[in-house]
mmCIF file of C-alpha atoms in Angstrom:
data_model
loop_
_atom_site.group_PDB
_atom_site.id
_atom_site.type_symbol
_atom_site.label_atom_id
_atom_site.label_comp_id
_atom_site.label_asym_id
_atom_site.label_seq_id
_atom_site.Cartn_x
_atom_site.Cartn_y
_atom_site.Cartn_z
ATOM 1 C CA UNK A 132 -24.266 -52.760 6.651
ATOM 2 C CA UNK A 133 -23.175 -51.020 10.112
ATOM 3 C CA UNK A 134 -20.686 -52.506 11.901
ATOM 4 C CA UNK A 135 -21.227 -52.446 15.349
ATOM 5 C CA UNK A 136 -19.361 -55.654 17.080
ATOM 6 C CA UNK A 137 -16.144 -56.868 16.355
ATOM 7 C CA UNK A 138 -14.196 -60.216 17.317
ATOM 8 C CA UNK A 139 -10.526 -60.502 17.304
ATOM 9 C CA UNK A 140 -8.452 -63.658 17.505
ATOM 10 C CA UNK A 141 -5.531 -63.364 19.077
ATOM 11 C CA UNK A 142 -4.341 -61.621 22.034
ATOM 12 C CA UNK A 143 -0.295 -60.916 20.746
ATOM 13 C CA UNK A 144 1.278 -57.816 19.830
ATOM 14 C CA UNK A 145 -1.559 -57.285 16.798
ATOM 15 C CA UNK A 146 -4.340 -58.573 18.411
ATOM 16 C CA UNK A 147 -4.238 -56.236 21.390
ATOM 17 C CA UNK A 148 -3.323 -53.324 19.333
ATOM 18 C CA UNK A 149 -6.413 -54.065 17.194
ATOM 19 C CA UNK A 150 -8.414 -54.180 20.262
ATOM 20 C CA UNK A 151 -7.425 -51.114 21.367
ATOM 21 C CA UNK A 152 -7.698 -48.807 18.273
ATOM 22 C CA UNK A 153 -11.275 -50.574 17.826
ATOM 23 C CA UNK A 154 -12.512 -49.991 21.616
ATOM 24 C CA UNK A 155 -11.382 -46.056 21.191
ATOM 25 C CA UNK A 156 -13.243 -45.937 17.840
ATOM 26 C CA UNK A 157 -16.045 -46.772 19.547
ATOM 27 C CA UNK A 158 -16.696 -50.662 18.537
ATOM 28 C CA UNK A 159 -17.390 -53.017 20.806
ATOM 29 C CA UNK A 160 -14.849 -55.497 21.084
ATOM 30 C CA UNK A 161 -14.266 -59.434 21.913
ATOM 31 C CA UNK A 162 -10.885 -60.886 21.688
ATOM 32 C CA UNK A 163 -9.955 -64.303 22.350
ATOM 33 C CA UNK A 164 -7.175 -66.363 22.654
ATOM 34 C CA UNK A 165 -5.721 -69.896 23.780
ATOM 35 C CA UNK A 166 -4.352 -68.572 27.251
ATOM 36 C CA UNK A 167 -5.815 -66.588 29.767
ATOM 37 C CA UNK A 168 -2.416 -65.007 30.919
ATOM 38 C CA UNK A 169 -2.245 -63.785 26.897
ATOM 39 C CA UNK A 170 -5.791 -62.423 27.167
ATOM 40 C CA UNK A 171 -4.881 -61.544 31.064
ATOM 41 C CA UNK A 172 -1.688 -59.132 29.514
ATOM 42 C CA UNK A 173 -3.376 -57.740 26.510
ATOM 43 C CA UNK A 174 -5.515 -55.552 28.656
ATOM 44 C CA UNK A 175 -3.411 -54.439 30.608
ATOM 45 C CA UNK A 176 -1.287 -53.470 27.876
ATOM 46 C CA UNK A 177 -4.058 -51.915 26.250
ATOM 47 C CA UNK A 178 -4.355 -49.954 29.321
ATOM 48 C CA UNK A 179 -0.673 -48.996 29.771
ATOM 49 C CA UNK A 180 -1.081 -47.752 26.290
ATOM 50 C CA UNK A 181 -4.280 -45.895 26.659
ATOM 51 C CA UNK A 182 -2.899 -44.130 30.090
ATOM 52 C CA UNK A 183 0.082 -42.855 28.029
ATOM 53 C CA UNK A 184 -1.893 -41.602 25.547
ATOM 54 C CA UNK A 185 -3.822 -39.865 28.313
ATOM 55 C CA UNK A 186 -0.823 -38.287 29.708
ATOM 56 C CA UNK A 187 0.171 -37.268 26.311
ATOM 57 C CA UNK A 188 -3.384 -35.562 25.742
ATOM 58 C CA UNK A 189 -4.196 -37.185 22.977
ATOM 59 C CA UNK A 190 -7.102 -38.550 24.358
ATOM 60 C CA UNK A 191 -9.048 -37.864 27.867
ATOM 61 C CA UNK A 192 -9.745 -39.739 31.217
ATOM 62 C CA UNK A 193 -13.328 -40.572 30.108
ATOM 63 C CA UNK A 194 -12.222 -42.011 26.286
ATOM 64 C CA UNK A 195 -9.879 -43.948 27.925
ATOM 65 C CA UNK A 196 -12.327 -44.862 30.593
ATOM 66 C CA UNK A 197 -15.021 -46.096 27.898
ATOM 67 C CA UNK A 198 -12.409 -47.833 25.654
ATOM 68 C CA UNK A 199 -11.726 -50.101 28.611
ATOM 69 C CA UNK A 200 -15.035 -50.619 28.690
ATOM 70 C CA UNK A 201 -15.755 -52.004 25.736
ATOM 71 C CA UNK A 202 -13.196 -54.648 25.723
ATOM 72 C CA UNK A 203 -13.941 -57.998 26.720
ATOM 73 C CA UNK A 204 -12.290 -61.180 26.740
ATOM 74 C CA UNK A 205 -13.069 -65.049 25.912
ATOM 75 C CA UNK A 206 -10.933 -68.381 25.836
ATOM 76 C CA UNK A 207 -13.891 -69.356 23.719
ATOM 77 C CA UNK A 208 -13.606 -68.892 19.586
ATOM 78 C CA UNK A 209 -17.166 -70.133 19.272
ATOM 79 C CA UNK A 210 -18.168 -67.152 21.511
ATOM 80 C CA UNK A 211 -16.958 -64.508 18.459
ATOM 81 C CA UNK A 212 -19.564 -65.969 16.351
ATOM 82 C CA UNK A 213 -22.213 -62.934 16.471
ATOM 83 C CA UNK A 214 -20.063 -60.410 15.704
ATOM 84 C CA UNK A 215 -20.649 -58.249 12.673
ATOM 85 C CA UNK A 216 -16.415 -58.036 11.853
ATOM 86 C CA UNK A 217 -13.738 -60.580 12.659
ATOM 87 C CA UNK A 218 -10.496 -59.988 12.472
ATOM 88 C CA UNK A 219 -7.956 -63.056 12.781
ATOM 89 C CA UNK A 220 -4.765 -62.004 13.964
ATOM 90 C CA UNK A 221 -3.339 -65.350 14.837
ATOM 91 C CA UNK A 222 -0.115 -67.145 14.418
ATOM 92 C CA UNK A 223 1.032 -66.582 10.320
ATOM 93 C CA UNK A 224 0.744 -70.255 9.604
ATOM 94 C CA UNK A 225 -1.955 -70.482 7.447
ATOM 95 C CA UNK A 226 -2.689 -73.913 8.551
ATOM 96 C CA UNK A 227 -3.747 -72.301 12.097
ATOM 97 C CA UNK A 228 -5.657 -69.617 10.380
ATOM 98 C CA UNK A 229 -7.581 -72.208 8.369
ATOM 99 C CA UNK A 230 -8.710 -74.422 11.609
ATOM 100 C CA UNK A 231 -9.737 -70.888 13.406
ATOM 101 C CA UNK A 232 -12.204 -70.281 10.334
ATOM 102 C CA UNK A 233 -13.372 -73.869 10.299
ATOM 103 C CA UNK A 234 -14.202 -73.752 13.741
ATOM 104 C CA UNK A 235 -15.883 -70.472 13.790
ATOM 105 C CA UNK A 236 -18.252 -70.826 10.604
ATOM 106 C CA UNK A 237 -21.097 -73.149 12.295
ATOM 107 C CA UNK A 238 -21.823 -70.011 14.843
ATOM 108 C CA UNK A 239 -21.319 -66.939 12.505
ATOM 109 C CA UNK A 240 -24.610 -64.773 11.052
ATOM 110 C CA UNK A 241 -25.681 -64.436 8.061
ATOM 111 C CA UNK A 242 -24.453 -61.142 7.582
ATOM 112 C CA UNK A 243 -20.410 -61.806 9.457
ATOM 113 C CA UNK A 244 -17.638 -60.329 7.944
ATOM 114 C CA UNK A 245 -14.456 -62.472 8.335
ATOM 115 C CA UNK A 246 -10.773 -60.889 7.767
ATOM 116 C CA UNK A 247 -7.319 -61.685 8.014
ATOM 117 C CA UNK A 248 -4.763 -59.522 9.575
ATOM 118 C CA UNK A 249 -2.169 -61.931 7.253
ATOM 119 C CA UNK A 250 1.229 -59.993 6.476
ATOM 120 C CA UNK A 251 1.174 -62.328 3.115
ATOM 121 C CA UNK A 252 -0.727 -65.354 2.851
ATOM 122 C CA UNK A 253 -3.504 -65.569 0.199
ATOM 123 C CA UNK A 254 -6.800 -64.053 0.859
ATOM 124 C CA UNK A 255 -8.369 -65.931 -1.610
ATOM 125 C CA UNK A 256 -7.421 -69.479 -0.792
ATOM 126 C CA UNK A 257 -8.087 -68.811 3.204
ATOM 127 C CA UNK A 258 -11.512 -67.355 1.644
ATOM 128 C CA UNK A 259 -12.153 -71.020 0.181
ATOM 129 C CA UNK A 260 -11.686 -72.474 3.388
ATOM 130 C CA UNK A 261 -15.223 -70.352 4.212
ATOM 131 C CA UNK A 262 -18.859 -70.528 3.483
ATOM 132 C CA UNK A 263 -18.397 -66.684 2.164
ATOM 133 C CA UNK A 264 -15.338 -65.803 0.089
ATOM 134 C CA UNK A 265 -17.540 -62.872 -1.221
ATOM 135 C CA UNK A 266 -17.393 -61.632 2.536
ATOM 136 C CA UNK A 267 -14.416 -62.231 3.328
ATOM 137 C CA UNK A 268 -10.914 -60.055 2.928
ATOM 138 C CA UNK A 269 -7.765 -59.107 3.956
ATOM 139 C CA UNK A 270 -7.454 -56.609 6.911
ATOM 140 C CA UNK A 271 -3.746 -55.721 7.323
ATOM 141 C CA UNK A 272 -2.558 -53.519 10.348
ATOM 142 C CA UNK A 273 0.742 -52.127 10.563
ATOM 143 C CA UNK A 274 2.729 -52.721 14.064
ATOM 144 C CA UNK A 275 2.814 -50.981 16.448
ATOM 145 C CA UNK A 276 -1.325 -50.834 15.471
ATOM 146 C CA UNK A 277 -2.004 -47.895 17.907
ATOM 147 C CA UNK A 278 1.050 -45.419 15.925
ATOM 148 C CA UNK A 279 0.964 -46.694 12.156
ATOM 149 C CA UNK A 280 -1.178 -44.930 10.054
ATOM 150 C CA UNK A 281 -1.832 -47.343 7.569
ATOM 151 C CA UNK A 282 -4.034 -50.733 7.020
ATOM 152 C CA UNK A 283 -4.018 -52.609 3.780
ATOM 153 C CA UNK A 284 -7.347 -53.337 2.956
ATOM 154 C CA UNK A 285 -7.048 -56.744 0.321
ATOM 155 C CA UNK A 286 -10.051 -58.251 -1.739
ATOM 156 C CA UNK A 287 -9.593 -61.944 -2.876
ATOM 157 C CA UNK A 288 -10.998 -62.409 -6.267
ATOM 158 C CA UNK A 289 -14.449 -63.561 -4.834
ATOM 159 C CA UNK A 290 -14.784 -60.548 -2.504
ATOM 160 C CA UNK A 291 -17.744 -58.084 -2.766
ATOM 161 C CA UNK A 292 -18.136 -54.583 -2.826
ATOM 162 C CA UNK A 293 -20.379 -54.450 0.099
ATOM 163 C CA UNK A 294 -17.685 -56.131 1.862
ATOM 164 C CA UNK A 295 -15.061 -53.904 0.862
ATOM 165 C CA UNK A 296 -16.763 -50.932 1.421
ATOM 166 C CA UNK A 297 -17.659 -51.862 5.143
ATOM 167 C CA UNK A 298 -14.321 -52.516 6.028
ATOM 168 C CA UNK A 299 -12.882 -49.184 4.806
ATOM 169 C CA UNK A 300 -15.677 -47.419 6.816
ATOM 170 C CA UNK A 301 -14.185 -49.277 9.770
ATOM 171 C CA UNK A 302 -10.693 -48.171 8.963
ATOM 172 C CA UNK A 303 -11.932 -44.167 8.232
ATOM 173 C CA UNK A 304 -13.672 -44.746 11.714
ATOM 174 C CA UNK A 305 -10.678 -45.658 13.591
ATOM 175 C CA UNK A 306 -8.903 -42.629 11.897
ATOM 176 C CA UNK A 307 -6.469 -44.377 9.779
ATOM 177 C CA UNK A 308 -5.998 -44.321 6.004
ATOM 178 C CA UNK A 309 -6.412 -47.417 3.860
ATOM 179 C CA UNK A 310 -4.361 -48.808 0.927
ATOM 180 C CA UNK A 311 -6.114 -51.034 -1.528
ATOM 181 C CA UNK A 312 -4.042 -54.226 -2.651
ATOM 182 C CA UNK A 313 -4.387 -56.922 -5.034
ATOM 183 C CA UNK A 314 -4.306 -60.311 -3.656
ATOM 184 C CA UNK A 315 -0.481 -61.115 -4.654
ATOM 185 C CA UNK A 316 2.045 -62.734 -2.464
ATOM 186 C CA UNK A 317 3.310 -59.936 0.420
ATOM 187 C CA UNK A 318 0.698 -57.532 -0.758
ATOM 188 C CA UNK A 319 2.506 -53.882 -0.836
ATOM 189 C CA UNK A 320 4.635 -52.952 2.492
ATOM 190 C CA UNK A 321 5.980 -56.279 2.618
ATOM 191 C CA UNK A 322 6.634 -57.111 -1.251
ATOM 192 C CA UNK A 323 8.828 -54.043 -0.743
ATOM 193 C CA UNK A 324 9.955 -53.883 2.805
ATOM 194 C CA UNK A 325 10.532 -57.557 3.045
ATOM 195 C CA UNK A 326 13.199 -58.303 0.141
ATOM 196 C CA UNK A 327 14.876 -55.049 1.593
ATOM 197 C CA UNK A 328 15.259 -56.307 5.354
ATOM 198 C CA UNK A 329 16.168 -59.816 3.420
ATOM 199 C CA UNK A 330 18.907 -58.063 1.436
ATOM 200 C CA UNK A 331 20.530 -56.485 4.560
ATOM 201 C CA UNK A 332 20.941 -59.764 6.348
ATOM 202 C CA UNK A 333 22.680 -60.779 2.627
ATOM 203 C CA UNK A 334 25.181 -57.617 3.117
ATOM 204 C CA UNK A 335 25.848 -58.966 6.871
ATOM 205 C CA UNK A 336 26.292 -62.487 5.992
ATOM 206 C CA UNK A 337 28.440 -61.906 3.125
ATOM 207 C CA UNK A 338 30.496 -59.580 5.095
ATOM 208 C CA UNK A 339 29.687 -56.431 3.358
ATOM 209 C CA UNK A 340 28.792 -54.424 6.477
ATOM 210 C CA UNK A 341 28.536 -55.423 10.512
ATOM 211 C CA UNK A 342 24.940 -55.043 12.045
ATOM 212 C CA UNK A 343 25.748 -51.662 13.022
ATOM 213 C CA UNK A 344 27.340 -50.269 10.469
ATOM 214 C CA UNK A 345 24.560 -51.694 8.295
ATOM 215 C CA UNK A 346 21.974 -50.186 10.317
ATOM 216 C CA UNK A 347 23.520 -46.717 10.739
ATOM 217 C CA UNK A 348 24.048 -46.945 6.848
ATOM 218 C CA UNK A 349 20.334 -46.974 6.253
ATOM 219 C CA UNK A 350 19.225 -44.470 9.045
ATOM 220 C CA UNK A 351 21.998 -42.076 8.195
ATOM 221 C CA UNK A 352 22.501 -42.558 4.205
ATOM 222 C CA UNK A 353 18.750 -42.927 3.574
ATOM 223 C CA UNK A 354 16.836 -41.093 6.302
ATOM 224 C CA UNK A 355 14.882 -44.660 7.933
ATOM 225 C CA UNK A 356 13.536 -44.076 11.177
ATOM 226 C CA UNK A 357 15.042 -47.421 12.225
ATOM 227 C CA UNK A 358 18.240 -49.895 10.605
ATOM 228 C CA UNK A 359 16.469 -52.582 8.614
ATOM 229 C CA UNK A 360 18.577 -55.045 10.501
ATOM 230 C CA UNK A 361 16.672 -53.470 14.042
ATOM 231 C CA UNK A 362 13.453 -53.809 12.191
ATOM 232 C CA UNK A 363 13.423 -57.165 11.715
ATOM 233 C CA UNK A 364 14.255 -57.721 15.470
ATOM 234 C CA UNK A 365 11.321 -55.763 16.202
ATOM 235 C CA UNK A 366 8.878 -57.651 14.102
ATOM 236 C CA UNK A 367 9.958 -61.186 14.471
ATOM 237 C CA UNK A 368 12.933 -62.808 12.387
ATOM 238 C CA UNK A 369 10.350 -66.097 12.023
ATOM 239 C CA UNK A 370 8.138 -63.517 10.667
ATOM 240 C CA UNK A 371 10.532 -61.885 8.421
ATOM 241 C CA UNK A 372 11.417 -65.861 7.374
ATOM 242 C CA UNK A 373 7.650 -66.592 6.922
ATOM 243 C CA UNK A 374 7.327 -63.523 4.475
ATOM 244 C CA UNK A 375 10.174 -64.396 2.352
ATOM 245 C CA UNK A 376 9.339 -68.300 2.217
ATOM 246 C CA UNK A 377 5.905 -67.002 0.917
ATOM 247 C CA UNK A 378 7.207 -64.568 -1.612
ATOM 248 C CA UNK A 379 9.574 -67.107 -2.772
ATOM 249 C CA UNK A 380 7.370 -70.195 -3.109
ATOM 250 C CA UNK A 381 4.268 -67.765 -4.612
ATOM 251 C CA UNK A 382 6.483 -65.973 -6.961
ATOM 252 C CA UNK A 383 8.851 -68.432 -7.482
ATOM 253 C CA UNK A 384 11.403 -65.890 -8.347
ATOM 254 C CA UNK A 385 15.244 -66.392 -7.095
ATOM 255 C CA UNK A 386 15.488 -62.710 -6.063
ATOM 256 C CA UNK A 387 13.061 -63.847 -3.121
ATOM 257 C CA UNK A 388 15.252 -66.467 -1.866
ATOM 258 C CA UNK A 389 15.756 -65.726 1.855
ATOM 259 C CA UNK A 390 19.452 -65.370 2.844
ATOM 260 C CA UNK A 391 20.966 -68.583 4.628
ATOM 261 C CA UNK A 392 21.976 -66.206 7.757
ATOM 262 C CA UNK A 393 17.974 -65.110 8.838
ATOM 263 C CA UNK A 394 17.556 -69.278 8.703
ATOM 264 C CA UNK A 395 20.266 -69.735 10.972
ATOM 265 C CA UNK A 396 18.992 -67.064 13.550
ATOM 266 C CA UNK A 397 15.153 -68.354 13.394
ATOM 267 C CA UNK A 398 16.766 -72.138 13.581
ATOM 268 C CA UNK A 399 18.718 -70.906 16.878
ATOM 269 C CA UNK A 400 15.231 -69.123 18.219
ATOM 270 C CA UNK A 401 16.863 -65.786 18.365
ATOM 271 C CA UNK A 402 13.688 -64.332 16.865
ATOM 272 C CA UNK A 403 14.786 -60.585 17.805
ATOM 273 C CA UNK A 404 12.948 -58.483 20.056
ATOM 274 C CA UNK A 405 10.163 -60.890 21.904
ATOM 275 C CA UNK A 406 13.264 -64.039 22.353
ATOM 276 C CA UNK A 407 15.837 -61.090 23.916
ATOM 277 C CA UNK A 408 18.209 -62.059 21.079
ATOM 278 C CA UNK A 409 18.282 -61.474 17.337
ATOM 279 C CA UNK A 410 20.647 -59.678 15.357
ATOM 280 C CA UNK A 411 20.986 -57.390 18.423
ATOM 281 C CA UNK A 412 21.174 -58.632 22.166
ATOM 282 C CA UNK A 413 18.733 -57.204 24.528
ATOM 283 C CA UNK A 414 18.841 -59.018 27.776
ATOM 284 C CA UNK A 415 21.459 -55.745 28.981
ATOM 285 C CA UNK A 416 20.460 -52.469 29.282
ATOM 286 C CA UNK A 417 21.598 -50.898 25.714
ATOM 287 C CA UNK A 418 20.949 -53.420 22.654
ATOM 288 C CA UNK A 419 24.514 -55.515 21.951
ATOM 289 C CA UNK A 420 25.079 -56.354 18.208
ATOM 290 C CA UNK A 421 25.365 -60.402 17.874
ATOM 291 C CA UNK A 422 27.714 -59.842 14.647
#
């Protein structure tokens, strides 16, 4: 099966990053979302994005120009129904990813593939939520989408080869490279990544380090690109919370526990980067460590 169409649901920082590595690639796109000013923003982030890459050369006028093209918009789920690929990229509360499935099934076709851009939740029990867990999977894109190289590609146990191998012609299309993962709690990046960002916020609250030091411990002392205290700003301390709640209750393994300290900060709302505050400040010009 060719996969022409594709819906995405979800207009946030994954949605719109999906959107725009799919348009580029050539897909026809359809994203939806609850709000018109998130739908309203995505594009013209997508475009902000797309004109630096422009400027950059990494793509010309006219891709750019055709991309934009191919995006459209809806406030309407139902409306996603005839695509060949769906991608869910929605809140990570699996009982909002369930309801977004429920209400799309009436109005898919036969031949609909239906993914979840889920950093952790189980493929296989949103699958059973469906009228096809054999077409059904996990699509997981890394963030920033337009950058990362990598998407985990995860099969729930019912999920078919047809379906696999569709959805890792998509992710050849778009020019990225795919890792295969079993459908365990966190999959790979985050069963790894996650209990790491989890332990640094254990070395602040325990006093070992201060954020910075922390941070410049790991960039310095172990080459990262970025502190894993920073990191977890930039993806969402909720969502680092949400991980480690899942890895703990699936695995049900101590070493997952998530540190006391990343409750308090998602209990206060500083969430990181999107909320201005997290384990840095950012409502000043240079980013102020809050410990």
């Amino acid at each position: 099966m060719e996969i022409k169409t594709i819906g995405v649901v979800g207009a946030g920082q994954m949605g719109n990053g999906i959107a725009h590595v799919m348009a580029l690639a050539g897909f026809d796109v359809l994203m939806t979302d609850i709000s018109q000013d998130a739908l309203d923003a995505a594009v013209a982030l997508i475009d902000k994005n797309l004109t630096r890459q422009v400027s950059r050369e990494k793509i010309s006028q006219d891709e750019k120009d055709a991309a934009m093209g191919r995006i459209r918009t809806t406030l309407t789920l139902t409306d996603l129904g005839p695509s060949d690929l769906i991608i869910e990229a929605a809140t990570e509360r699996e009982t909002v990813k369930q309801a977004i499935f429920e209400d799309l099934l009436p109005h898919l076709k036969p031949h609909t593939i239906l993914t979840s851009n889920t950093s952790s939740i189980s493929i296989t029990r949103l699958a059973t939520r469906t009228d096809r867990p054999e077409k059904f999977m996990g699509f997981h894109f890394m963030n920033p989408v337009p950058v990362m190289q990598l998407v985990e590609l995860i099969r729930g146990i019912a999920t078919d080869e047809e379906t696999y191998d569709a959805c890792l012609k998509v992710v050849e299309k778009i020019g990225k490279t795919a890792a295969s993962a079993e459908d365990f709690p966190a999959f790979i990046v985050n069963r790894i990544l996650m209990p790491m960002i989890n332990e640094a916020v254990y070395t602040l609250y325990e006093g070992v380090g201060n954020v910075r030091s922390i941070d410049e411990s790991m960039k310095l002392g172990a080459n990262h690109p970025m502190g894993p205290l920073e990191l977890a700003d930039f993806i969402g301390l909720d969502t680092c919370l949400a991980i480690m709640n899942v890895l703990h209750d699936g695995l049900a393994d101590t070493k997952y526990r998530p540190c006391p300290l990343l409750t308090k900060y998602v209990e206060a709302g500083w969430l990181g980067r999107k909320t201005q505050r997290g384990f840095y400040d950012y409502r000043g010009e240079v980013p102020v460590p809050t410990r």
